[in-house]
Short mmCIF file of C-alpha atoms in Angstrom, two decimals:
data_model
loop_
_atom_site.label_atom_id
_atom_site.label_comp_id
_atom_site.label_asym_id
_atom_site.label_seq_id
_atom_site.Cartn_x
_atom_site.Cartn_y
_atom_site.Cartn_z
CA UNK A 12 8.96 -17.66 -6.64
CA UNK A 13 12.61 -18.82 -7.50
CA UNK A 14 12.65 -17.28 -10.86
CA UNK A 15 13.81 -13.61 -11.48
CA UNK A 16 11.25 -10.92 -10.07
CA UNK A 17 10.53 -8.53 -12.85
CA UNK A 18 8.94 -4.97 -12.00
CA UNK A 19 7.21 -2.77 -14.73
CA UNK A 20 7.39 0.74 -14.14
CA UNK A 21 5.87 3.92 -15.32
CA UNK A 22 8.49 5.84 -15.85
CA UNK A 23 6.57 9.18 -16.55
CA UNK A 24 4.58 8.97 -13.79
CA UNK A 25 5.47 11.28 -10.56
CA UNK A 26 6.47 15.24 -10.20
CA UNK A 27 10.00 14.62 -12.14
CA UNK A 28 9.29 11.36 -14.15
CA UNK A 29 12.32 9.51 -15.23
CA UNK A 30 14.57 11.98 -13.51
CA UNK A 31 13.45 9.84 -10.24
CA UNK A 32 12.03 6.41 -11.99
CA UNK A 33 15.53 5.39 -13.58
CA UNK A 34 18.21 6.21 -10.59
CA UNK A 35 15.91 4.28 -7.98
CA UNK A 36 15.14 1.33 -10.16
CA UNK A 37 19.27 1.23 -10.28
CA UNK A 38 19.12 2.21 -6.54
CA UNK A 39 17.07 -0.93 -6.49
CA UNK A 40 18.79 -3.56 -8.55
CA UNK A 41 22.09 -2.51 -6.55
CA UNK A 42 19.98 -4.32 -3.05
CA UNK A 43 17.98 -6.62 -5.98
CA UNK A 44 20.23 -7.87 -8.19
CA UNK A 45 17.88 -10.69 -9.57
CA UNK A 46 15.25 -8.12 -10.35
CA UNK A 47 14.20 -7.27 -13.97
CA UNK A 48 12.62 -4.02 -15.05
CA UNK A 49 9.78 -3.47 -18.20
CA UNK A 50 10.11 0.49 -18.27
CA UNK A 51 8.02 2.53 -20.30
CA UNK A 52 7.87 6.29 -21.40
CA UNK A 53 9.31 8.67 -23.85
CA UNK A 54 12.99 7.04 -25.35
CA UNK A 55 14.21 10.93 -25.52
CA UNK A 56 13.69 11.25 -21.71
CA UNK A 57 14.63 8.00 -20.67
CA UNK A 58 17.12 6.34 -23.07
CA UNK A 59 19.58 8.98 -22.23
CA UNK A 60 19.07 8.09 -18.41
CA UNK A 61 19.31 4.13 -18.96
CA UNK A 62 22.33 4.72 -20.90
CA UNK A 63 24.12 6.19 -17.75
CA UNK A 64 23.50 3.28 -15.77
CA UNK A 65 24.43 0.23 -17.62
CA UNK A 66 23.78 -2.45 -15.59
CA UNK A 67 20.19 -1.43 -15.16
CA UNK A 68 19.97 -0.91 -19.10
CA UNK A 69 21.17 -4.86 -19.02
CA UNK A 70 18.21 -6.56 -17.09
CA UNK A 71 15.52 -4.11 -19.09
CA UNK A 72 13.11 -4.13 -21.60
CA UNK A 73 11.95 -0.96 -22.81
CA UNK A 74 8.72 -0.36 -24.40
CA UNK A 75 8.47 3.62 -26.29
CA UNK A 76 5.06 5.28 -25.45
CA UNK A 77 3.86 9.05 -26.44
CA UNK A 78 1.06 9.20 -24.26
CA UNK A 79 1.90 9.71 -20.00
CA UNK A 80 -0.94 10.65 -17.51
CA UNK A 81 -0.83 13.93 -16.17
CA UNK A 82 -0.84 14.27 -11.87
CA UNK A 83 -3.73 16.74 -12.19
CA UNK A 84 -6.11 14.34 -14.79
CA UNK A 85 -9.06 13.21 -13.76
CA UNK A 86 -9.55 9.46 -13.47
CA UNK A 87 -12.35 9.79 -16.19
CA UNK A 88 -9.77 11.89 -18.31
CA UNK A 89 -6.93 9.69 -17.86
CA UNK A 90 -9.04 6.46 -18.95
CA UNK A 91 -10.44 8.20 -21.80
CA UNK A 92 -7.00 8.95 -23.67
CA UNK A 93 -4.07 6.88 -21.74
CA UNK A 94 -6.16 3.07 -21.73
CA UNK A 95 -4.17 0.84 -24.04
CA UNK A 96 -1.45 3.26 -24.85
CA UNK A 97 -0.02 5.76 -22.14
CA UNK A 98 2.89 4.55 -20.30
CA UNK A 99 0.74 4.12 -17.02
CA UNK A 100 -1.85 1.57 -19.00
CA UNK A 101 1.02 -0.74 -20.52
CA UNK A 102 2.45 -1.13 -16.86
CA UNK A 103 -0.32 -1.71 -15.21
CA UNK A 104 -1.08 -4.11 -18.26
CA UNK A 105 2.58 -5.53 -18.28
CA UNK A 106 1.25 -7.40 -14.95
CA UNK A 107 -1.74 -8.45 -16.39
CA UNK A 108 -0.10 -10.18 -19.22
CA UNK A 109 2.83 -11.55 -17.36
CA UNK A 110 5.07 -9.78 -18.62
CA UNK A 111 5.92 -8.37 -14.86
CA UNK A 112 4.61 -9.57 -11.88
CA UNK A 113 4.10 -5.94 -10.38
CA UNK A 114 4.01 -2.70 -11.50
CA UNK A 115 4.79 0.77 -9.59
CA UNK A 116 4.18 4.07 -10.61
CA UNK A 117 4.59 7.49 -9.13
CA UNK A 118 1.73 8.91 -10.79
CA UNK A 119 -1.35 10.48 -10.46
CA UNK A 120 -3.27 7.92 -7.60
CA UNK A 121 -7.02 8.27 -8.84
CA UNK A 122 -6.14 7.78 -12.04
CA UNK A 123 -3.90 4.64 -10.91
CA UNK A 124 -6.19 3.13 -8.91
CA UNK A 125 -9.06 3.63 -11.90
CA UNK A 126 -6.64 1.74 -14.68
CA UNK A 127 -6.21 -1.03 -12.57
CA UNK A 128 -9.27 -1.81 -11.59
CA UNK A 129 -9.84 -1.41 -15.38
CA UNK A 130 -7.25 -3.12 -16.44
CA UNK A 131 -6.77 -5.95 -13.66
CA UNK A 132 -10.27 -6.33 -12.41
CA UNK A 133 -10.85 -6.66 -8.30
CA UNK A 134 -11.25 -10.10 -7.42
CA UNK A 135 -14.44 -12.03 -7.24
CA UNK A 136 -14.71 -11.83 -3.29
CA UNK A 137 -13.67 -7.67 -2.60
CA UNK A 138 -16.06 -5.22 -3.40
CA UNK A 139 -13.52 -2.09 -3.52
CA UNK A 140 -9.63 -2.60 -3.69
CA UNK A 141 -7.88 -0.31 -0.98
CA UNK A 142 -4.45 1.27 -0.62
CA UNK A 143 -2.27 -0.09 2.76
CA UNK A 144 1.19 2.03 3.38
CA UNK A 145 3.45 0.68 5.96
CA UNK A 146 3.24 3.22 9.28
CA UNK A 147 6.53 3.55 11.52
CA UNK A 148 5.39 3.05 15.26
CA UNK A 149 7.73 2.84 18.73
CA UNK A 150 8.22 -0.85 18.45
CA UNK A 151 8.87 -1.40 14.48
CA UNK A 152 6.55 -0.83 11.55
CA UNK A 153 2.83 -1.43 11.17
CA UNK A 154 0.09 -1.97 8.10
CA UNK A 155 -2.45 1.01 8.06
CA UNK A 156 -5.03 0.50 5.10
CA UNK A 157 -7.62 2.33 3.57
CA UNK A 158 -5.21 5.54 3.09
CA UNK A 159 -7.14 6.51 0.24
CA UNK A 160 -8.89 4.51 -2.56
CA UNK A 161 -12.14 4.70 -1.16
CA UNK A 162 -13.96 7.12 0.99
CA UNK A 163 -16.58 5.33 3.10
CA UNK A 164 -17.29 1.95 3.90
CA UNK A 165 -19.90 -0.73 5.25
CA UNK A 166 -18.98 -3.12 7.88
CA UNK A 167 -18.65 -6.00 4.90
CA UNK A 168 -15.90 -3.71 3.40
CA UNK A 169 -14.35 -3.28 6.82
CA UNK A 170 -13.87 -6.99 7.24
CA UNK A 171 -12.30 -7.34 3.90
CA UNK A 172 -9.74 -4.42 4.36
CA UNK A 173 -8.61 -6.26 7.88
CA UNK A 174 -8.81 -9.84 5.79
CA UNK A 175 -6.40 -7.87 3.18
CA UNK A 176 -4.33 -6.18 6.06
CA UNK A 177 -3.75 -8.98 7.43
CA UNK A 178 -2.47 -11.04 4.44
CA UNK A 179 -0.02 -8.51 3.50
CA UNK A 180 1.44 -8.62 7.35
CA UNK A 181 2.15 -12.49 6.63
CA UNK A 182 4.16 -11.26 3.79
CA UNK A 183 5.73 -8.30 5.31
CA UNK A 184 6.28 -9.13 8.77
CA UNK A 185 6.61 -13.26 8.08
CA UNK A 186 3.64 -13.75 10.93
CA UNK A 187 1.17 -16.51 10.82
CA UNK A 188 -1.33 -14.55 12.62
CA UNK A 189 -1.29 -10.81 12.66
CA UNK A 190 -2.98 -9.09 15.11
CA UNK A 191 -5.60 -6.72 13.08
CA UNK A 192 -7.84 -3.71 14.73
CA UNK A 193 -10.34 -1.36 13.82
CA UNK A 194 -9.63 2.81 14.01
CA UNK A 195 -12.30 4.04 16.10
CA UNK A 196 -12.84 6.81 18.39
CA UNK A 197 -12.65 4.52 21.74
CA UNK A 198 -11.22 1.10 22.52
CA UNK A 199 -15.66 0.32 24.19
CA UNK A 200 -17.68 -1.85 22.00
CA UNK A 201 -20.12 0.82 22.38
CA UNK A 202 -18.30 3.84 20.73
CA UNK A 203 -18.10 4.21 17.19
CA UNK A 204 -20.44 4.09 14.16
CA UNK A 205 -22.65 0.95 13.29
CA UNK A 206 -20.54 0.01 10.48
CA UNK A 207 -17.09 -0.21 12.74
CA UNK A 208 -19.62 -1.87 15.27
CA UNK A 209 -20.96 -4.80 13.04
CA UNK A 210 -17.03 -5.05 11.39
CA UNK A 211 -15.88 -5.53 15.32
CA UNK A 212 -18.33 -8.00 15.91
CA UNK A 213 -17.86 -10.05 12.73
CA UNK A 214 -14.61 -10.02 13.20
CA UNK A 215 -14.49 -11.02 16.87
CA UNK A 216 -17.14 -13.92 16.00
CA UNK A 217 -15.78 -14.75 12.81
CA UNK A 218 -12.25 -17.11 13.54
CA UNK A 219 -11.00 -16.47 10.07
CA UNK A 220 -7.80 -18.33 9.71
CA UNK A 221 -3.90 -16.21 9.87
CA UNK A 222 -6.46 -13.22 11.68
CA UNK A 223 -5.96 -12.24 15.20
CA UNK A 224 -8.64 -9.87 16.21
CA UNK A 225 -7.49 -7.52 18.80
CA UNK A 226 -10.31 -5.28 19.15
CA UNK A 227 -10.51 -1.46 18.93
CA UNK A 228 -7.88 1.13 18.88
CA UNK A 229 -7.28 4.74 18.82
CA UNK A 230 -5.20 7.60 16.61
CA UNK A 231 -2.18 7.51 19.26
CA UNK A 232 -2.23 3.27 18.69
CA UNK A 233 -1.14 4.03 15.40
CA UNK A 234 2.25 5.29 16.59
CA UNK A 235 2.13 3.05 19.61
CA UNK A 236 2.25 0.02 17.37
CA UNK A 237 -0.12 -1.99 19.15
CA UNK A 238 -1.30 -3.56 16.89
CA UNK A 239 -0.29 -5.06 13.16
CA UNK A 240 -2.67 -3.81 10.79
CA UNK A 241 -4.77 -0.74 11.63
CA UNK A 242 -8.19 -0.55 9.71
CA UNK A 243 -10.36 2.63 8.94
CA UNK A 244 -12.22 3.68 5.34
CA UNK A 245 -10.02 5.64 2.95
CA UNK A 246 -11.54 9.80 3.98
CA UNK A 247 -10.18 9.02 7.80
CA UNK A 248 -7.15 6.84 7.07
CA UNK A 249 -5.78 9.61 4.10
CA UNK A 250 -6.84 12.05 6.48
CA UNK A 251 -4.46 10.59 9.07
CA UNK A 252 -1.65 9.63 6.70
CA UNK A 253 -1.58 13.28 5.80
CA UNK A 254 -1.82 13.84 9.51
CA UNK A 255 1.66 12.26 10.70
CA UNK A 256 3.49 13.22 7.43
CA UNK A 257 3.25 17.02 8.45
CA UNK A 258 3.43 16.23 11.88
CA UNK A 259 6.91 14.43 11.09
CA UNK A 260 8.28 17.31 9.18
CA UNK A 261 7.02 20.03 11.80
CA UNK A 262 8.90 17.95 14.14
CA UNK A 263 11.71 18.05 12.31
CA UNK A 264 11.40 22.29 11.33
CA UNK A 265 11.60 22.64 15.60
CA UNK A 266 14.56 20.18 15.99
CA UNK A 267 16.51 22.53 12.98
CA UNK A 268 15.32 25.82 14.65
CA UNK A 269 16.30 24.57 18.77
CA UNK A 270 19.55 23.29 17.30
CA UNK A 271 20.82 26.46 15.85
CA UNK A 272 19.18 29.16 18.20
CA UNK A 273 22.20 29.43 20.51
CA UNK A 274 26.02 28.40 20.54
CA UNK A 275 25.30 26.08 23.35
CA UNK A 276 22.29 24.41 21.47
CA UNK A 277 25.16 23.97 18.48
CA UNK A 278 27.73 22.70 20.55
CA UNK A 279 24.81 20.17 22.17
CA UNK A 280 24.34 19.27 19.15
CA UNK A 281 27.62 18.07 18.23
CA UNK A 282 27.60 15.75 21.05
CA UNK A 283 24.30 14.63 20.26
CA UNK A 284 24.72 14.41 16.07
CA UNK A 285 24.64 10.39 16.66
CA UNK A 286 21.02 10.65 18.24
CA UNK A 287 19.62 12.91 15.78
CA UNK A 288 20.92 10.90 12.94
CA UNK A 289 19.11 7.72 14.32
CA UNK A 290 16.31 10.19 14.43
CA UNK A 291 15.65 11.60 11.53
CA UNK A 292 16.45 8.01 9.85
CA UNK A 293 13.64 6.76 11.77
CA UNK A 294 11.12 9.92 10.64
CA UNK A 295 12.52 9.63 7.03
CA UNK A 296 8.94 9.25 4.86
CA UNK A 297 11.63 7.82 1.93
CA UNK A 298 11.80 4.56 4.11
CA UNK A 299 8.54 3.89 4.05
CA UNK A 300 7.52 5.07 0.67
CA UNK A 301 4.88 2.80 -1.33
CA UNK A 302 1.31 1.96 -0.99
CA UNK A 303 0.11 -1.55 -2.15
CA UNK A 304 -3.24 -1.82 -3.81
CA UNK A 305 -5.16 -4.71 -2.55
CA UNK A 306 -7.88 -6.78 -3.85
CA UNK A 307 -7.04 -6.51 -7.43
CA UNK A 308 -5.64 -9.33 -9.33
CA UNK A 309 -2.16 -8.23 -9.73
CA UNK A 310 -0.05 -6.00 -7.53
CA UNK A 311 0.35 -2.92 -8.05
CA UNK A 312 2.80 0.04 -6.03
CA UNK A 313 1.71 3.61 -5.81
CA UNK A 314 4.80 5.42 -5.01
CA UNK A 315 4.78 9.24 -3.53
CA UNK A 316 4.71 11.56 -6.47
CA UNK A 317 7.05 14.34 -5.07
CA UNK A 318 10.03 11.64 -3.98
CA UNK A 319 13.16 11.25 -4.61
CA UNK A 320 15.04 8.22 -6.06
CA UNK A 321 16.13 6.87 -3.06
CA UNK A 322 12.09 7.30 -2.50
CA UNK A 323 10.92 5.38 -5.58
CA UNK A 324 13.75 2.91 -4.44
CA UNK A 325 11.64 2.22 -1.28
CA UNK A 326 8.65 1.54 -3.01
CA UNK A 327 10.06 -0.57 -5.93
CA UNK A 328 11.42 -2.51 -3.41
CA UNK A 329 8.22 -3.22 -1.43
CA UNK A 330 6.36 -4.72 -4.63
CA UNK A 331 9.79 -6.80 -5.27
CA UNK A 332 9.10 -8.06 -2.03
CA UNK A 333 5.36 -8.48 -2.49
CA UNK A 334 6.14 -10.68 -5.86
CA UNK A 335 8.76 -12.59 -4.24
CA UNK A 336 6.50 -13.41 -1.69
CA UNK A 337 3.50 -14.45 -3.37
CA UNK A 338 1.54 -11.50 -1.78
CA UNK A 339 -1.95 -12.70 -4.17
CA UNK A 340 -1.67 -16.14 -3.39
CA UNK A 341 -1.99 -14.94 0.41
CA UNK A 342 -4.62 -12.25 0.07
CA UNK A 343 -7.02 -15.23 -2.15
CA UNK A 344 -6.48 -17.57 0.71
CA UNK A 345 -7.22 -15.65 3.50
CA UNK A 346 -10.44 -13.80 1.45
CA UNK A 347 -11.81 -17.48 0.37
CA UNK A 348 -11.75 -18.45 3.85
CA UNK A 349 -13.35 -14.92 5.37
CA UNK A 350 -16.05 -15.80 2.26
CA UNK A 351 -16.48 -19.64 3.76
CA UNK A 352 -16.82 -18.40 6.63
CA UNK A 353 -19.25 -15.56 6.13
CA UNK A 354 -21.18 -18.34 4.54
CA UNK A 355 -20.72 -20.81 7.42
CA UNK A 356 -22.39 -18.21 9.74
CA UNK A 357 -24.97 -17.22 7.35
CA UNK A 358 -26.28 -20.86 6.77
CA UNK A 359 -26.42 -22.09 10.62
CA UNK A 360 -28.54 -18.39 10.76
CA UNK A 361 -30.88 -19.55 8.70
CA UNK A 362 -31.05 -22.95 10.13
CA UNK A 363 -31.53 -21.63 13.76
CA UNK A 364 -34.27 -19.64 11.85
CA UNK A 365 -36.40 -22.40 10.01
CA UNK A 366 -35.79 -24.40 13.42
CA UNK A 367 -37.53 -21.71 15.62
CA UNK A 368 -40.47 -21.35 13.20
CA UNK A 369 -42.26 -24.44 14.49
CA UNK A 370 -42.38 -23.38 17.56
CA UNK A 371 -43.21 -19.78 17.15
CA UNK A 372 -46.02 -21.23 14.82
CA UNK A 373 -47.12 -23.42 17.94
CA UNK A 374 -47.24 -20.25 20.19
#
């Protein structure tokens, strides 16, 4: 994509709404300055903010709606009386159109995730679309995905989440072959339930293209890094997401109480400000911020409701990157070929079938 990457946001979506949306989107063309913004929401909340930052008010279009989606609706709720007109809808439907080639929103999730596969449709080949959040680890930054969309999943919608994983790795990490493996509760073949069994041995016998297979791994892989993209179903993987993001700030609560519990912990500290700087860079949950729904057709960012606009920043960025990138073009290659594949496997089944029936007949 040469051309100009333009982002439509929701800019009442989130805890504090434009408050957040505007400053990161100008957080955002400060690092992006050939990105392009379709904002809607309320003009009394957000003209006033646009107006303060005039280079950001240059490079938009903005689109007046009086309908925004509550963070406590309920997906049903939120279709019923935000589809075609609340500012949520008209972002989501912004990409559809081609207006903008993604669209982020801090807003409520369920009722994100139920618009756009509303509005967008999931693609012929995915059963379920899924959520993926980039996960620090010890040696960089990893793709964990389902964190969320759907709880539960069958060994088919296993495969298609590492497929997914996978094709967002090219994008994000620029690798021709990410290595992909399945959350379970042992690295053995034998461990786990039947439908993380089957996935591991479709997977392992399947050769799709840009996949590397790596096998099982386990809850402390996640922060080990060992592998690229991390698969699990959306109860365990939200469940874990959750997980690390208290464990991070309970981490962070000790360091603040050991550092100020004595005069020699203070004056340690000054010598070791440097260190804990690096640190709580590294543990900062703004850095990260953004989860990319996969297997629709069109990209759209679900940024953390509660953040800040350096937050929002983070995951504006991510779907500039994901458009610049040509993240769809990716994820429909590597899902036709899983697809051709399945149906390479399927076919020389049933031919091994039909060619054992004579001779079963004989016997």
């Amino acid at each position: 994509m040469t051309r100009p990457v333009t982002i439509a946001l929701d800019a009442m979506g989130g805890d504090h709404g434009p408050a957040i949306v505007i400053p990161g989107a100008a957080l955002t063309l400060e690092r992006r300055p050939d990105a392009r913004f379709v904002i809607f929401g309320d003009q009394g909340q957000v003209l006033p903010l646009l107006d303060q930052h005039p280079k950001l008010k240059a490079v938009t279009t903005f689109h007046h709606t009086e309908v925004s989606v509550k963070m406590d609706d309920k997906p049903s709720q939120a279709l019923r009386y935000g589809r075609y007109k609340s500012s949520m809808w008209r972002a989501i439907d912004a990409t559809k159109t081609g207006e903008a080639d993604v669209t982020v929103s801090a807003g409520n999730t369920g009722a994100l995730m139920a618009m756009s596969k509303f509005c967008l449709k999931s693609m012929p080949e995915v059963d379920r679309p899924a959520i993926a959040c980039l996960w620090p680890t010890v040696r960089g930054e990893s793709i964990v995905l389902d964190v969320g969309a759907t709880i539960g999943a069958d060994a088919r919608h296993l495969v298609d989440l590492a497929v997914m994983g996978a094709a967002m790795a090219r994008v994000v990490f620029d690798l021709d072959r990410p290595t992909v493996g399945l959350l379970n509760v042992g690295v053995e073949e034998i461990k786990g339930v039947e439908a993380v069994k089957e996935a591991g041995r479709i997977l392992r016998e399947g050769n799709v293209p840009h996949l590397s297979y790596h096998g099982f791994v386990e809850g402390d892989d996640l922060g080990k890094g060992t592998v690229d993209v991390v698969v699990t179903e959306g109860f365990t993987g939200n469940i874990a997401l959750k997980t690390a993001e208290g464990t991070a700030r309970q981490i962070s609560s000790y360091l603040k109480a050991a550092m100020s519990r004595s005069l020699m912990a203070k004056i340690g500290y000054l010598f070791a400000r440097g260190a804990f700087a690096a640190l709580k860079d590294k543990m900062d949950p703004r850095k990260v911020n953004g989860g990319v729904f996969l297997g629709l057709e069109g990209i759209v960012i679900k940024s953390h409701g509660g953040t800040d606009a350096v937050g929002f920043a983070s995951a504006t960025e991510l779907g500039y990157e994901m458009a610049r990138e040509n993240l769809m073009a990716k994820v429909r290659e590597m899902v036709a070929a899983s697809a051709r594949q399945e149906a390479s496997a399927q076919k020389e089944a049933a031919a091994q079938q039909e060619a054992a029936a004579p001779s079963a007949a004989i016997q």
